[in-house]
Coordinates of C-alpha atoms and ligand atoms in Angstrom, one line a residue:
M1 CA 35.5 -27.6 -58.7
M2 CA 38.2 -25.1 -57.8
N3 CA 40.5 -24.2 -60.6
F4 CA 44.0 -22.9 -59.9
S5 CA 47.3 -22.8 -61.6
Y6 CA 50.5 -24.3 -60.2
T7 CA 54.1 -23.3 -60.7
R8 CA 57.3 -24.3 -59.0
A9 CA 59.7 -21.4 -58.2
E10 CA 63.4 -22.0 -58.7
T11 CA 64.7 -18.9 -56.9
V12 CA 63.4 -16.6 -54.2
A13 CA 63.3 -13.7 -56.6
D14 CA 61.2 -15.7 -59.1
A15 CA 58.7 -16.7 -56.4
I16 CA 58.3 -13.2 -55.1
S17 CA 57.8 -11.9 -58.7
A18 CA 55.2 -14.5 -59.4
V19 CA 53.1 -13.9 -56.2
S20 CA 53.5 -10.1 -55.9
G21 CA 52.2 -9.5 -59.4
D22 CA 49.1 -11.6 -58.9
P23 CA 46.6 -10.7 -56.0
G24 CA 45.2 -14.2 -56.2
A25 CA 48.5 -16.0 -55.9
R26 CA 49.8 -17.7 -52.8
Y27 CA 53.0 -19.4 -51.8
I28 CA 52.7 -23.1 -50.8
A29 CA 55.3 -25.2 -49.0
G30 CA 54.3 -28.0 -46.6
G31 CA 50.7 -27.2 -47.3
T32 CA 49.5 -28.6 -44.0
N33 CA 47.1 -25.8 -43.4
L34 CA 46.6 -24.2 -46.9
V35 CA 45.5 -27.5 -48.5
D36 CA 42.9 -28.1 -45.8
L37 CA 41.6 -24.5 -46.2
M38 CA 41.3 -25.1 -50.0
K39 CA 39.5 -28.4 -49.4
Y40 CA 37.0 -26.7 -47.1
D41 CA 36.5 -23.9 -49.6
V42 CA 37.8 -21.3 -47.1
E43 CA 40.6 -20.2 -49.3
R44 CA 40.4 -20.1 -53.1
P45 CA 43.8 -19.0 -54.5
G46 CA 43.9 -18.7 -58.3
R47 CA 47.6 -19.6 -58.4
L48 CA 49.9 -21.6 -56.1
V49 CA 53.6 -20.9 -56.3
D50 CA 55.5 -23.9 -54.9
I51 CA 58.5 -22.8 -52.9
T52 CA 59.7 -26.2 -51.6
R53 CA 62.7 -26.2 -53.9
L54 CA 64.1 -22.9 -52.7
P55 CA 67.4 -23.0 -50.8
L56 CA 65.9 -22.2 -47.4
R57 CA 66.5 -25.5 -45.6
D58 CA 69.6 -24.7 -43.6
I59 CA 70.1 -24.0 -39.9
E60 CA 73.2 -21.9 -39.5
A61 CA 75.1 -20.3 -36.6
T62 CA 74.9 -16.5 -36.6
P63 CA 77.8 -14.1 -35.7
A64 CA 75.8 -13.1 -32.7
G65 CA 75.9 -16.6 -31.3
G66 CA 72.4 -17.5 -32.3
L67 CA 70.8 -19.6 -35.0
R68 CA 69.3 -18.7 -38.4
I69 CA 66.6 -21.2 -39.3
G70 CA 65.7 -21.4 -42.9
A71 CA 62.0 -20.9 -43.6
L72 CA 61.7 -24.4 -45.2
V73 CA 63.3 -26.3 -42.3
P74 CA 60.7 -28.9 -41.4
N75 CA 59.3 -28.7 -37.8
S76 CA 60.7 -32.2 -37.0
D77 CA 64.2 -31.4 -38.3
L78 CA 64.2 -28.2 -36.2
A79 CA 63.0 -30.0 -33.0
Y80 CA 65.6 -32.7 -33.3
D81 CA 68.5 -30.5 -34.5
P82 CA 71.3 -31.2 -31.9
R83 CA 72.0 -27.4 -31.5
V84 CA 68.3 -26.7 -30.9
E85 CA 68.0 -29.6 -28.5
R86 CA 71.0 -28.4 -26.5
D87 CA 70.7 -24.7 -26.6
Y88 CA 67.0 -24.0 -27.2
P89 CA 65.1 -26.9 -25.5
L90 CA 62.2 -24.6 -24.9
L91 CA 61.7 -24.4 -28.6
A92 CA 62.2 -28.1 -29.2
S93 CA 59.7 -28.9 -26.5
A94 CA 57.1 -26.5 -27.9
I95 CA 57.4 -28.0 -31.4
L96 CA 57.1 -31.5 -30.1
A97 CA 53.9 -30.5 -28.2
G98 CA 52.2 -29.7 -31.5
A99 CA 50.5 -31.7 -34.3
S100 CA 51.6 -35.3 -35.1
A101 CA 54.9 -36.7 -36.2
Q102 CA 53.6 -36.9 -39.8
L103 CA 52.5 -33.3 -39.8
R104 CA 55.8 -32.1 -38.2
N105 CA 57.7 -33.8 -41.0
A106 CA 55.8 -31.8 -43.6
A107 CA 55.2 -28.5 -41.9
T108 CA 57.8 -25.8 -42.3
T109 CA 59.2 -23.2 -40.0
G110 CA 57.8 -20.3 -42.0
G111 CA 54.5 -22.1 -42.5
N112 CA 54.1 -22.6 -38.7
L113 CA 54.1 -18.8 -38.3
L114 CA 51.5 -18.4 -41.1
Q115 CA 49.0 -21.1 -40.0
R116 CA 45.5 -19.8 -39.5
T117 CA 43.1 -20.0 -36.6
R118 CA 41.3 -23.3 -35.8
C119 CA 38.1 -21.5 -35.0
Y120 CA 35.3 -23.9 -36.0
Y121 CA 33.3 -21.2 -37.7
F122 CA 36.3 -20.1 -39.8
Y123 CA 36.3 -23.6 -41.4
D124 CA 32.6 -23.8 -41.9
V125 CA 31.6 -21.7 -44.9
G126 CA 27.9 -22.0 -44.0
T127 CA 28.4 -19.8 -40.9
P128 CA 29.2 -16.1 -40.5
C129 CA 32.9 -15.3 -39.9
N130 CA 34.5 -11.9 -40.2
K131 CA 37.9 -13.4 -40.7
R132 CA 36.9 -15.6 -43.7
A133 CA 34.3 -13.2 -45.1
P134 CA 34.7 -9.7 -43.7
G135 CA 31.4 -8.0 -42.7
T136 CA 29.4 -11.2 -42.2
G137 CA 29.7 -11.3 -38.4
C138 CA 31.3 -13.7 -35.9
G139 CA 29.6 -17.0 -35.2
A140 CA 31.8 -17.6 -32.1
I141 CA 30.6 -14.6 -30.2
G142 CA 27.6 -16.0 -28.4
G143 CA 28.2 -19.3 -30.0
V144 CA 30.5 -22.3 -29.3
N145 CA 33.7 -20.6 -28.1
R146 CA 35.4 -23.0 -25.7
I147 CA 38.8 -22.6 -27.6
H148 CA 38.5 -18.9 -28.2
A149 CA 40.4 -15.8 -26.9
I150 CA 40.3 -14.3 -23.5
L151 CA 42.8 -11.5 -24.3
G152 CA 43.2 -9.0 -27.1
A153 CA 39.9 -9.9 -28.8
S154 CA 37.6 -7.5 -30.5
E155 CA 34.0 -7.1 -31.3
S156 CA 34.8 -8.5 -34.8
C157 CA 36.7 -11.6 -33.8
I158 CA 37.7 -13.7 -30.8
A159 CA 39.9 -16.2 -32.6
T160 CA 43.2 -17.5 -31.2
H161 CA 46.5 -18.3 -33.0
P162 CA 47.0 -22.1 -32.9
S163 CA 50.8 -22.5 -32.9
D164 CA 52.9 -24.0 -30.1
M165 CA 56.2 -23.1 -31.8
C166 CA 55.3 -19.4 -32.0
V167 CA 54.8 -19.2 -28.2
A168 CA 58.4 -20.4 -27.6
L169 CA 59.7 -18.1 -30.4
A170 CA 57.9 -15.1 -28.7
A171 CA 59.5 -16.0 -25.3
L172 CA 62.9 -16.4 -27.0
E173 CA 62.5 -13.0 -28.8
A174 CA 63.1 -14.4 -32.3
V175 CA 63.4 -12.2 -35.3
V176 CA 61.6 -12.9 -38.6
H177 CA 63.5 -12.4 -41.9
V178 CA 61.3 -11.4 -44.8
A179 CA 61.9 -10.8 -48.5
G180 CA 59.5 -9.1 -50.8
P181 CA 59.2 -6.9 -53.9
E182 CA 60.6 -4.0 -52.0
G183 CA 63.6 -5.9 -50.7
E184 CA 64.5 -7.6 -47.4
R185 CA 63.5 -6.6 -43.9
T186 CA 63.4 -8.0 -40.4
V187 CA 60.4 -8.1 -38.0
A188 CA 60.6 -8.5 -34.3
F189 CA 58.6 -11.6 -33.4
E190 CA 56.4 -9.4 -31.2
D191 CA 55.4 -7.4 -34.2
F192 CA 54.8 -10.2 -36.7
H193 CA 51.3 -11.3 -35.7
R194 CA 48.6 -8.8 -35.0
L195 CA 45.4 -8.5 -32.9
P196 CA 42.1 -8.7 -34.8
G197 CA 40.8 -5.2 -34.2
D198 CA 38.3 -4.4 -37.0
R199 CA 40.4 -6.2 -39.6
P200 CA 40.4 -9.8 -38.4
E201 CA 41.0 -11.1 -41.9
I202 CA 44.6 -9.9 -41.6
D203 CA 46.6 -12.3 -39.4
N204 CA 50.1 -10.7 -39.6
T205 CA 52.1 -7.8 -40.8
L206 CA 53.4 -9.4 -44.0
K207 CA 52.4 -7.5 -47.2
H208 CA 51.2 -9.4 -50.3
G209 CA 54.2 -10.9 -52.1
E210 CA 56.4 -11.0 -49.0
M211 CA 57.9 -14.3 -48.0
I212 CA 59.4 -15.4 -44.7
T213 CA 63.0 -16.5 -45.5
A214 CA 64.3 -17.3 -42.1
V215 CA 63.6 -17.1 -38.3
E216 CA 66.6 -16.0 -36.3
L217 CA 67.2 -16.9 -32.7
P218 CA 69.3 -14.7 -30.4
A219 CA 72.1 -16.3 -28.4
P220 CA 70.9 -19.1 -26.1
R221 CA 69.6 -18.1 -22.7
F222 CA 67.7 -19.5 -19.7
G223 CA 70.0 -22.6 -19.3
T224 CA 67.8 -25.2 -17.6
R225 CA 65.4 -22.5 -16.2
H226 CA 62.7 -22.8 -18.7
T227 CA 59.5 -24.8 -19.5
Y228 CA 56.7 -25.2 -22.0
I229 CA 53.4 -26.3 -20.6
K230 CA 50.5 -27.1 -22.9
L231 CA 47.0 -27.8 -21.6
R232 CA 44.5 -29.3 -24.0
D233 CA 41.4 -31.3 -24.2
R234 CA 43.3 -34.6 -25.0
L235 CA 46.9 -35.5 -24.5
S236 CA 48.1 -35.5 -28.1
Y237 CA 47.2 -34.0 -31.4
A238 CA 45.1 -31.2 -30.0
F239 CA 45.5 -27.5 -30.0
A240 CA 46.3 -25.7 -26.8
L241 CA 43.5 -24.4 -24.6
V242 CA 46.3 -22.6 -22.7
S243 CA 50.0 -22.9 -23.1
V244 CA 52.9 -21.2 -21.4
A245 CA 56.5 -20.7 -22.5
A246 CA 58.6 -19.4 -19.6
G247 CA 62.3 -18.7 -19.2
L248 CA 64.3 -17.2 -16.3
E249 CA 67.8 -15.8 -16.0
M250 CA 69.0 -16.2 -12.5
D251 CA 71.5 -14.2 -10.4
G252 CA 72.3 -16.5 -7.5
G253 CA 69.0 -17.0 -5.8
S254 CA 67.3 -14.1 -7.5
I255 CA 65.6 -13.7 -10.9
R256 CA 67.5 -11.3 -13.1
E257 CA 65.2 -11.5 -16.1
A258 CA 62.1 -13.3 -17.1
R259 CA 60.3 -14.0 -20.4
I260 CA 56.7 -15.4 -20.4
A261 CA 54.5 -16.0 -23.4
L262 CA 51.0 -17.5 -23.5
G263 CA 49.4 -19.5 -26.3
G264 CA 45.8 -20.4 -26.9
V265 CA 44.5 -17.2 -25.3
A266 CA 44.8 -14.5 -28.0
H267 CA 45.1 -13.8 -31.7
K268 CA 48.9 -13.8 -31.2
P269 CA 51.4 -15.2 -28.6
W270 CA 50.6 -13.1 -25.6
R271 CA 53.4 -11.2 -23.8
V272 CA 53.2 -8.4 -21.2
P273 CA 56.6 -6.8 -20.5
E274 CA 55.3 -5.3 -17.2
A275 CA 54.5 -8.8 -15.9
E276 CA 58.0 -10.0 -16.8
A277 CA 59.6 -6.9 -15.1
L278 CA 57.7 -7.7 -11.9
L279 CA 60.0 -10.7 -11.5
G280 CA 63.3 -8.9 -12.0
G281 CA 65.5 -8.8 -8.9
Q282 CA 63.0 -10.9 -6.9
E283 CA 63.5 -14.3 -5.2
P284 CA 61.2 -17.0 -6.7
S285 CA 58.0 -17.6 -4.8
R286 CA 54.5 -18.7 -5.5
E287 CA 53.2 -15.3 -4.4
L288 CA 55.5 -13.5 -6.8
F289 CA 54.5 -15.8 -9.7
G290 CA 50.9 -15.2 -8.8
A291 CA 51.4 -11.5 -9.1
A292 CA 53.0 -12.0 -12.5
A293 CA 50.1 -14.1 -13.6
E294 CA 47.6 -11.5 -12.5
R295 CA 49.4 -8.8 -14.5
L296 CA 49.7 -11.1 -17.6
L297 CA 46.0 -11.7 -17.5
Q298 CA 44.9 -8.2 -16.7
G299 CA 41.8 -7.4 -18.7
A300 CA 41.1 -11.1 -19.5
Q301 CA 37.5 -11.5 -20.7
G302 CA 35.7 -14.8 -21.1
Q303 CA 33.1 -15.4 -23.8
G304 CA 31.0 -17.9 -21.9
E305 CA 32.2 -21.4 -22.7
N306 CA 35.8 -20.3 -22.4
D307 CA 35.5 -18.5 -19.0
F308 CA 37.5 -21.4 -17.4
K309 CA 40.6 -20.4 -19.4
I310 CA 41.2 -17.4 -17.2
E311 CA 41.8 -19.5 -14.1
L312 CA 43.5 -22.2 -16.1
A313 CA 46.0 -19.7 -17.5
R314 CA 46.6 -18.2 -14.1
R315 CA 47.5 -21.6 -12.6
A316 CA 49.5 -22.6 -15.7
V317 CA 51.7 -19.5 -15.4
I318 CA 52.4 -20.1 -11.8
R319 CA 53.2 -23.8 -12.5
A320 CA 55.4 -22.9 -15.4
L321 CA 57.4 -20.3 -13.5
G322 CA 57.8 -22.7 -10.6
Q323 CA 59.2 -25.4 -13.0
A324 CA 61.5 -22.9 -14.6
A325 CA 62.8 -21.6 -11.3
A326 CA 63.4 -25.1 -10.1
G327 CA 65.1 -26.1 -13.4
T328 CA 62.7 -29.0 -13.9
P329 CA 61.3 -28.3 -17.4
Q330 CA 58.2 -30.0 -18.6
V331 CA 59.1 -32.7 -21.1
Q332 CA 56.5 -32.7 -23.9
S333 CA 57.1 -36.3 -24.9
V334 CA 56.0 -37.3 -21.4
K335 CA 52.4 -36.0 -21.3
S336 CA 51.9 -35.9 -17.6
I337 CA 52.3 -32.7 -15.7
N338 CA 55.0 -33.0 -13.0
Ligands
LIG1 FE1 35.5 -15.9 -37.6 FE2 37.1 -14.9 -35.7 FE3 34.5 -15.1 -35.2 FE4 36.0 -17.3 -35.5 S1 36.2 -15.8 -33.9 S2 34.0 -16.9 -36.3 S3 37.5 -16.6 -37.0 S4 35.4 -13.8 -36.8

C-alpha cells in the first residue's frame, strides 16, 4: 500500500506553493509515466498536486514569429495543430513516431520533457540502479544493455532519454519556460536535460518546485529540408534504438546551416555543434554526411549488447541528412524507410 495525498491546483502560483514547500510532493498532469513509476514502486511521492486544470493548454504565436506551446497541450493536439503541421513538420513527425494514439492523447508537452528513462533495471526494484537508488550500482553495466547509451554515459549510469519529441525540439533549438518559487526563467533546450555524471538520479536542471509552463519554438526554418528517422525493434509503440532529427538551410546548392540531434543514444538529445558546422558552406554529398556522422559519434562507446548502435547511428545520420538535402522527409505514419 502506498499512501499519498492528492490536491488539485487552481492556479500556477498555488501549485508551485504546494510542491515547493513539500520535498515529497510532485506535480501530476497526464500521468503517463509517473503513475507507472508509482505502480512499480520506483517513485513514492507523499503528495500529488494535479495541475491539469491550469490555464496552460494554448498554442500561441510569438512576436518573434514562432510558437509558444503551453505545457499542458496534449502531444496529439500538438502534432495535429495546423500551424505545427505546416511550419514544424519535423516536430509533428517526431511526436507521431512516439507511443500510441491513446498515450499521445493523455501525455502533455511538459510531461514529455520530464519522462524518465526506460532502462529495465530502473523499473525493477529488485536490482541495483544508481538512478533509482543512488549508491546501489548499475545493473545495466555488464548486464542487459541493448537499449542503453553509447554517448555521454558515466561509470554510474548508461541510461538514455526515451523521448522522440525532445529530439526534434533539440534540433529546432526550442526554449523551455519555467516558473518556480523564485520566479520565472527560460532554459535553452540544450541546457534542460543533463548527462548522468556521478548524479544520475537527476535528469534535468529543474529545481524542486519549478514547473514547466511552456515550450517556445523559434521562427520556422528548414522548409522541406528536414527529416525524423526512428529506428526501433518493432515498427510501432517502441522506444528508439537510434533516432535522428535533421534540418538543413540551403543557399542554392550549398548548405548554409545544419541542425542534427540524435535520440536513443544518450541521457539527453545529443547535439555536437562542430558536426553541424562541418556542413556549412558545403554541397551535400554522402562523404560530407559521413564526416558529420563521424564527428557526431566521436567518442561513442558500446556496452556490449548495444555495440551495434554506433554503426546504426552512423548510417541513420547519413540517411537522414540525405533525405533532408533531397527534401524527401521521412513520414512517420508510413513506417517503411524510403
Ligand atoms: Fe540505473 Fe542508469 Fe544503470 Fe539503468 S543505466 S540501471 S537507470 S544506473
